[in-house]
Short mmCIF file of C-alpha atoms in Angstrom, two decimals:
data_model
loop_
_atom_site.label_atom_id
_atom_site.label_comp_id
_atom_site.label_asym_id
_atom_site.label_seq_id
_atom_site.Cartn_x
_atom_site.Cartn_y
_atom_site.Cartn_z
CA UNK X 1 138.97 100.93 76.14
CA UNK X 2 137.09 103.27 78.82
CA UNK X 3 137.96 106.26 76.85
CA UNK X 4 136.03 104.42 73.18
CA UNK X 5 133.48 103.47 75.80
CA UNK X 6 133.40 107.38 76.50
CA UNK X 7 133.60 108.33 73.25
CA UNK X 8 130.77 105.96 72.19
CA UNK X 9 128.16 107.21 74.71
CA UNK X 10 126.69 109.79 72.21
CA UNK X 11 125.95 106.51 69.71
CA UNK X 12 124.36 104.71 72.36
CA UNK X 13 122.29 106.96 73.77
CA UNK X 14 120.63 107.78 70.86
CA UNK X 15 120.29 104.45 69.92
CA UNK X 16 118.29 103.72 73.23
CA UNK X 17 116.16 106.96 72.21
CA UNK X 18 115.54 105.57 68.60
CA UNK X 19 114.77 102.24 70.38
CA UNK X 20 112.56 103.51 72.57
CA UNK X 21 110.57 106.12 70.31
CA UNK X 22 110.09 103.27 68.08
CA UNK X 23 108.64 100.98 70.21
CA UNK X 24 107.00 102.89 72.74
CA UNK X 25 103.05 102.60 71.12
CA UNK X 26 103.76 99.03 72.07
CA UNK X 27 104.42 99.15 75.66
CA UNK X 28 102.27 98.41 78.32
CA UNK X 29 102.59 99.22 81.78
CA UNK X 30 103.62 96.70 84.04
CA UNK X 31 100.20 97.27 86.26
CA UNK X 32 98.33 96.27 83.56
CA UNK X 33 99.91 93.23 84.23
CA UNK X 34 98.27 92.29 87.89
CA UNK X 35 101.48 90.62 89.75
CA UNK X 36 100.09 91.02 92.66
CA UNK X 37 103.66 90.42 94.46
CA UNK X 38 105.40 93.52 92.61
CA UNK X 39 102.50 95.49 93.75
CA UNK X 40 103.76 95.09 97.16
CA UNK X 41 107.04 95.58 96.71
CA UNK X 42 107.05 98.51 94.39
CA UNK X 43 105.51 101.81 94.41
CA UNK X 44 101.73 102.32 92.59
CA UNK X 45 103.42 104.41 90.38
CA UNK X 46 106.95 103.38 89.17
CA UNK X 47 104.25 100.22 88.11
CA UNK X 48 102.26 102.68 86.16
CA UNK X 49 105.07 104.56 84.80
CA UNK X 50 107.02 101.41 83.59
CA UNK X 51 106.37 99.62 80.30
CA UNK X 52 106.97 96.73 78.99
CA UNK X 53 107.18 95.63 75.06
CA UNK X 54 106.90 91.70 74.51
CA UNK X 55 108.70 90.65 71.46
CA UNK X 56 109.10 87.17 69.83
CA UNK X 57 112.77 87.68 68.55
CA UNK X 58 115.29 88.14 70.63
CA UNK X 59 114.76 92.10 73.19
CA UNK X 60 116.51 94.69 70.97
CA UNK X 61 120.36 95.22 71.94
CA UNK X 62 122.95 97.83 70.86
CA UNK X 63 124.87 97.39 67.65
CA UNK X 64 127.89 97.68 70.14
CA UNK X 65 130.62 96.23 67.98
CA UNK X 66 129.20 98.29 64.79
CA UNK X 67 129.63 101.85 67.45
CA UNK X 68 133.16 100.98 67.51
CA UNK X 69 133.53 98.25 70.52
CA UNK X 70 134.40 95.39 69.06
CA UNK X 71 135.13 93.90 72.62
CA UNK X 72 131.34 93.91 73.53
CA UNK X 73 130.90 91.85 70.56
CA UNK X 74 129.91 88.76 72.47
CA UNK X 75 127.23 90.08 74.11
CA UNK X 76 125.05 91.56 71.10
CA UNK X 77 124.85 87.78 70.38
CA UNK X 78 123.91 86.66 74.05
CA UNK X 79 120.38 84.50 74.40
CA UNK X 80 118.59 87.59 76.29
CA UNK X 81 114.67 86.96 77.37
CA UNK X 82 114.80 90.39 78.69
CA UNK X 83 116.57 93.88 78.50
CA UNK X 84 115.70 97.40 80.20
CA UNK X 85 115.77 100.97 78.73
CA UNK X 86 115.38 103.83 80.92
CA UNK X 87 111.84 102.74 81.80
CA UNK X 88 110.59 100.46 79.12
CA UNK X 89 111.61 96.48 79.43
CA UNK X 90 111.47 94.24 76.37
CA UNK X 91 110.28 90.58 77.22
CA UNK X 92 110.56 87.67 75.13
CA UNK X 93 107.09 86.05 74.59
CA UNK X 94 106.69 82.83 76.62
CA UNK X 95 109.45 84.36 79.26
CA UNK X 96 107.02 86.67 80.86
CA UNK X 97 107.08 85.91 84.43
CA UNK X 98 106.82 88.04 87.42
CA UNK X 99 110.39 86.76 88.37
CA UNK X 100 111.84 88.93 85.52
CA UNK X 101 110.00 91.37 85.73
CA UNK X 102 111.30 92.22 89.02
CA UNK X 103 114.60 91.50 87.92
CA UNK X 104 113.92 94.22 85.07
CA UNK X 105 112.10 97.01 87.04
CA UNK X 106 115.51 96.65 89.20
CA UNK X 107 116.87 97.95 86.17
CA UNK X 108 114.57 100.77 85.88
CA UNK X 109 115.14 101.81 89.50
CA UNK X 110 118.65 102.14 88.38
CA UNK X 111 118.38 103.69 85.18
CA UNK X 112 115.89 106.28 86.96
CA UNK X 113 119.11 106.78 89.88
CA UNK X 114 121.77 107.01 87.39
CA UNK X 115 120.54 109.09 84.76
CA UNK X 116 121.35 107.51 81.02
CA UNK X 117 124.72 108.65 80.64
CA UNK X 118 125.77 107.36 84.31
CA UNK X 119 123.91 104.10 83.97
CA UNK X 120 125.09 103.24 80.64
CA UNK X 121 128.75 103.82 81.50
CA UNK X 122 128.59 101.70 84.53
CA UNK X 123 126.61 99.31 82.38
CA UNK X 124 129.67 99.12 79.84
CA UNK X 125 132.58 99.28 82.51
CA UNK X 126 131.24 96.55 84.33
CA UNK X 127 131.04 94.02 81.30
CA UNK X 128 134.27 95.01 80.55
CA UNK X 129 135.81 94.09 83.69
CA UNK X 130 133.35 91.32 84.43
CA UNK X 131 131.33 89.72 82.08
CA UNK X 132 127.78 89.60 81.96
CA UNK X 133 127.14 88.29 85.04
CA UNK X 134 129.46 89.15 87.84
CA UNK X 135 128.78 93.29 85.97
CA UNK X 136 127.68 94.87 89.03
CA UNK X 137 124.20 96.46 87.97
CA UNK X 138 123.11 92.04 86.75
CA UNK X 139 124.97 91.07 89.64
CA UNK X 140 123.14 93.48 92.11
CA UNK X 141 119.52 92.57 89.89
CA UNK X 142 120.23 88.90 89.65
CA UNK X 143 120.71 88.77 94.02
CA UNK X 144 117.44 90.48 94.43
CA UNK X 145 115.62 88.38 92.07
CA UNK X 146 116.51 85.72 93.95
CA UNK X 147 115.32 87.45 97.46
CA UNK X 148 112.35 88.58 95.06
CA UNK X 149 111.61 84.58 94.40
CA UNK X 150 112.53 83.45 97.79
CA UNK X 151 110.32 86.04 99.69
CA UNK X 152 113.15 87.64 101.66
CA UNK X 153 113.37 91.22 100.36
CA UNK X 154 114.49 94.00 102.43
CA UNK X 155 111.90 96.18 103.79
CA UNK X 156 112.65 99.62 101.91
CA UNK X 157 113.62 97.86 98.75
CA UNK X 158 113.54 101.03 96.73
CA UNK X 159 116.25 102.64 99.16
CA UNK X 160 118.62 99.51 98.84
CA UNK X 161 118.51 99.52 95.12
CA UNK X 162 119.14 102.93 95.24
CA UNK X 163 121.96 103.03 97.62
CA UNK X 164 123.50 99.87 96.19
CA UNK X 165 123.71 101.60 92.69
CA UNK X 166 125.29 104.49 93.75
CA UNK X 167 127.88 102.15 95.35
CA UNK X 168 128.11 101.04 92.03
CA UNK X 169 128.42 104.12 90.47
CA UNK X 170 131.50 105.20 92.98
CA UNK X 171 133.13 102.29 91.97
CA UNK X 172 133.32 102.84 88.43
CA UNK X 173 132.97 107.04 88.11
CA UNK X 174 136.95 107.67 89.08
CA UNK X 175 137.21 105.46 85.50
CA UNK X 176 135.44 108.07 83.35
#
């Protein structure tokens, strides 16, 4: 199963290009926004560098099952109200809140440490082996959402993402 999810990497990747080309004229950057709490915890210009595209379908997810992983089936069909590519975030309308958007510019800051290929085979091994959300990268998003919304982040936030998804990483690279 890790070796398809190897083999399967080229697919994806350029379906999260094709994505993103094709919906990049609609993305605005999260500053445009004016949460004024993710301007303190984030930097001026990850803010400025991130987009986000609100859709009223359900955020855009990989054909998984159609790229030859049947397994993942169950989570192309999922209830999403937001997903993150490299540094553009798709929102469903009437789900915009600053809440997610932390939890999505998590993803970013992980994306951005992990490089695509990295990121999206930690992504994959870790709904393999756990679901949706005990997979280490939600897991690791969904906990600091909820410091996010409860006002108790650590004070170099960027530096604990960081270091918490290269934990990550380690944990799943000896796989590939």
């Amino acid at each position: 199963l890790i070796r398809r999810l190897h083999q399967t990497l080229p697919l994806v990747r350029q379906w999260v290009e094709d994505t993103l080309v094709s919906h990049r004229e609609q993305a605005v950057p999260v500053d445009h926004e004016k949460y004024l709490r993710l301007a303190h915890v984030f930097p001026a210009a990850l803010l400025k560098k991130t987009g986000v595209v609100t859709v009223t379908e359900a955020p855009p997810f990989p054909p998984l099952s159609r790229m030859g992983l049947p397994e993942l089936a169950r989570f192309e069909a999922m209830p999403i109200t937001g997903v993150t590519y490299k540094d553009i975030f798709f929102v469903r309308r009437g789900q915009r809140t600053e809440s997610l958007y932390f939890h999505e510019i998590v993803h970013v800051v992980q994306w951005d440490h992990l490089g695509v290929d990295r990121f999206l085979m930690a992504y994959g091994a870790g709904l393999m082996q756990f679901g949706y959300h005990r997979s280490p990268l939600e897991a690791m998003a969904y906990a600091m959402q909820d410091d996010f919304d409860r006002a108790n982040l650590p004070e170099d936030l960027m530096g604990g993402i960081q270091q918490q998804t290269e934990a990550i990483w380690k944990g799943v690279a000896a796989l590939f």
